[in-house]
């Protein structure tokens, strides 16, 4: 069965993963590795951006508030209102064991991006 072109405002999660993310200067700063969904509310809370490394090895992971990402049809990817230099200073982790998905870290991430909390 051939996959049809999406003509509505919804997108499948497996199509979000790997999508390029561009900064405010329209330069590519990474790609979406995964989407984090709040279990209780069902809201999409974060996109975790991957940036750096070589062939996916050694990437840093940047939890980015979903509300900070906007899809840009001209770029064919998402845009976030920061530059690569600002992303380098954003909250990040090297591997899953280095990050605590806690309300304190949620607040730090949302404060950094000046985003309204999802909770």
Tab-separated table of C-alpha atoms in Angstrom:
chain	number	residue	atom	x	y	z
A	1	UNK	CA	0.000	0.000	0.000
A	2	UNK	CA	1.551	3.321	-1.062
A	3	UNK	CA	1.804	6.074	1.526
A	4	UNK	CA	-0.281	9.095	0.634
A	5	UNK	CA	0.917	12.679	0.890
A	6	UNK	CA	-0.342	14.271	4.110
A	7	UNK	CA	-2.823	17.040	3.310
A	8	UNK	CA	-4.022	17.872	6.800
A	9	UNK	CA	-2.494	19.508	9.870
A	10	UNK	CA	-1.641	16.237	11.626
A	11	UNK	CA	1.664	14.401	11.304
A	12	UNK	CA	2.648	10.909	12.361
A	13	UNK	CA	5.245	10.687	15.150
A	14	UNK	CA	7.596	8.573	13.050
A	15	UNK	CA	7.650	11.329	10.428
A	16	UNK	CA	8.564	13.962	13.053
A	17	UNK	CA	11.624	12.036	14.185
A	18	UNK	CA	14.570	12.959	11.992
A	19	UNK	CA	13.002	16.199	10.775
A	20	UNK	CA	15.502	19.058	10.484
A	21	UNK	CA	15.354	21.984	12.901
A	22	UNK	CA	16.513	25.441	11.880
A	23	UNK	CA	17.457	28.420	14.006
A	24	UNK	CA	16.233	31.988	13.759
A	25	UNK	CA	18.956	32.618	11.170
A	26	UNK	CA	17.463	29.802	9.002
A	27	UNK	CA	20.594	27.686	9.479
A	28	UNK	CA	20.165	24.008	10.346
A	29	UNK	CA	20.953	23.395	14.014
A	30	UNK	CA	19.945	19.758	14.407
A	31	UNK	CA	17.109	17.320	13.999
A	32	UNK	CA	14.323	15.917	16.132
A	33	UNK	CA	15.341	12.662	17.799
A	34	UNK	CA	12.151	12.014	19.697
A	35	UNK	CA	8.961	13.588	20.941
A	36	UNK	CA	8.152	13.535	24.661
A	37	UNK	CA	4.463	13.330	25.617
A	38	UNK	CA	3.050	14.069	29.061
A	39	UNK	CA	1.451	10.798	30.201
A	40	UNK	CA	-1.371	12.389	32.162
A	41	UNK	CA	-2.481	15.241	29.904
A	42	UNK	CA	-1.509	13.710	26.563
A	43	UNK	CA	0.116	16.990	25.531
A	44	UNK	CA	3.321	17.004	23.534
A	45	UNK	CA	5.795	18.514	25.982
A	46	UNK	CA	9.163	18.419	24.209
A	47	UNK	CA	11.037	17.635	21.090
A	48	UNK	CA	14.493	16.344	21.927
A	49	UNK	CA	16.919	17.790	19.393
A	50	UNK	CA	20.106	16.028	18.437
A	51	UNK	CA	23.090	18.112	17.502
A	52	UNK	CA	26.782	17.423	17.168
A	53	UNK	CA	28.677	14.192	16.995
A	54	UNK	CA	29.497	12.181	13.913
A	55	UNK	CA	26.988	9.859	12.249
A	56	UNK	CA	24.753	10.047	15.306
A	57	UNK	CA	27.540	9.148	17.733
A	58	UNK	CA	28.409	11.648	20.434
A	59	UNK	CA	25.334	13.805	19.873
A	60	UNK	CA	24.191	16.136	22.589
A	61	UNK	CA	20.463	16.046	23.313
A	62	UNK	CA	18.489	19.251	23.828
A	63	UNK	CA	14.995	19.080	25.346
A	64	UNK	CA	13.140	21.854	23.542
A	65	UNK	CA	9.610	22.937	24.455
A	66	UNK	CA	7.279	21.789	21.714
A	67	UNK	CA	5.589	25.196	21.819
A	68	UNK	CA	8.923	26.780	20.756
A	69	UNK	CA	8.957	24.900	17.454
A	70	UNK	CA	7.041	26.111	14.427
A	71	UNK	CA	6.828	24.198	11.175
A	72	UNK	CA	8.237	26.194	8.243
A	73	UNK	CA	6.996	24.881	4.907
A	74	UNK	CA	9.653	26.822	2.973
A	75	UNK	CA	12.401	25.000	4.905
A	76	UNK	CA	10.619	21.656	5.116
A	77	UNK	CA	11.422	21.525	8.826
A	78	UNK	CA	10.856	23.149	12.162
A	79	UNK	CA	12.178	26.536	13.244
A	80	UNK	CA	13.047	27.611	16.752
A	81	UNK	CA	13.733	31.218	17.703
A	82	UNK	CA	17.372	30.692	18.709
A	83	UNK	CA	20.682	30.457	16.903
A	84	UNK	CA	23.198	27.620	17.005
A	85	UNK	CA	25.297	29.614	19.523
A	86	UNK	CA	22.275	29.972	21.819
A	87	UNK	CA	21.503	26.275	21.423
A	88	UNK	CA	25.057	25.465	22.564
A	89	UNK	CA	24.220	27.153	25.900
A	90	UNK	CA	20.779	25.542	26.247
A	91	UNK	CA	20.050	22.788	28.785
A	92	UNK	CA	21.338	19.505	27.347
A	93	UNK	CA	22.490	16.023	28.206
A	94	UNK	CA	24.953	13.573	26.697
A	95	UNK	CA	23.004	10.374	27.435
A	96	UNK	CA	19.690	9.451	29.023
A	97	UNK	CA	21.336	8.684	32.368
A	98	UNK	CA	22.555	12.298	32.602
A	99	UNK	CA	19.104	13.885	32.592
A	100	UNK	CA	16.303	13.891	35.115
A	101	UNK	CA	12.853	14.517	33.688
A	102	UNK	CA	11.785	16.544	36.709
A	103	UNK	CA	9.702	19.665	37.228
A	104	UNK	CA	12.922	21.572	38.166
A	105	UNK	CA	14.496	20.681	34.818
A	106	UNK	CA	11.185	21.372	33.051
A	107	UNK	CA	11.248	24.869	34.524
A	108	UNK	CA	14.895	25.454	33.535
A	109	UNK	CA	14.216	24.415	29.949
A	110	UNK	CA	11.057	26.512	29.636
A	111	UNK	CA	12.765	29.517	31.232
A	112	UNK	CA	15.693	29.230	28.809
A	113	UNK	CA	13.411	29.200	25.769
A	114	UNK	CA	11.010	31.736	27.360
A	115	UNK	CA	8.217	29.287	26.657
A	116	UNK	CA	4.924	28.908	28.471
A	117	UNK	CA	4.948	25.691	30.518
A	118	UNK	CA	2.958	22.767	29.130
A	119	UNK	CA	1.797	21.749	32.605
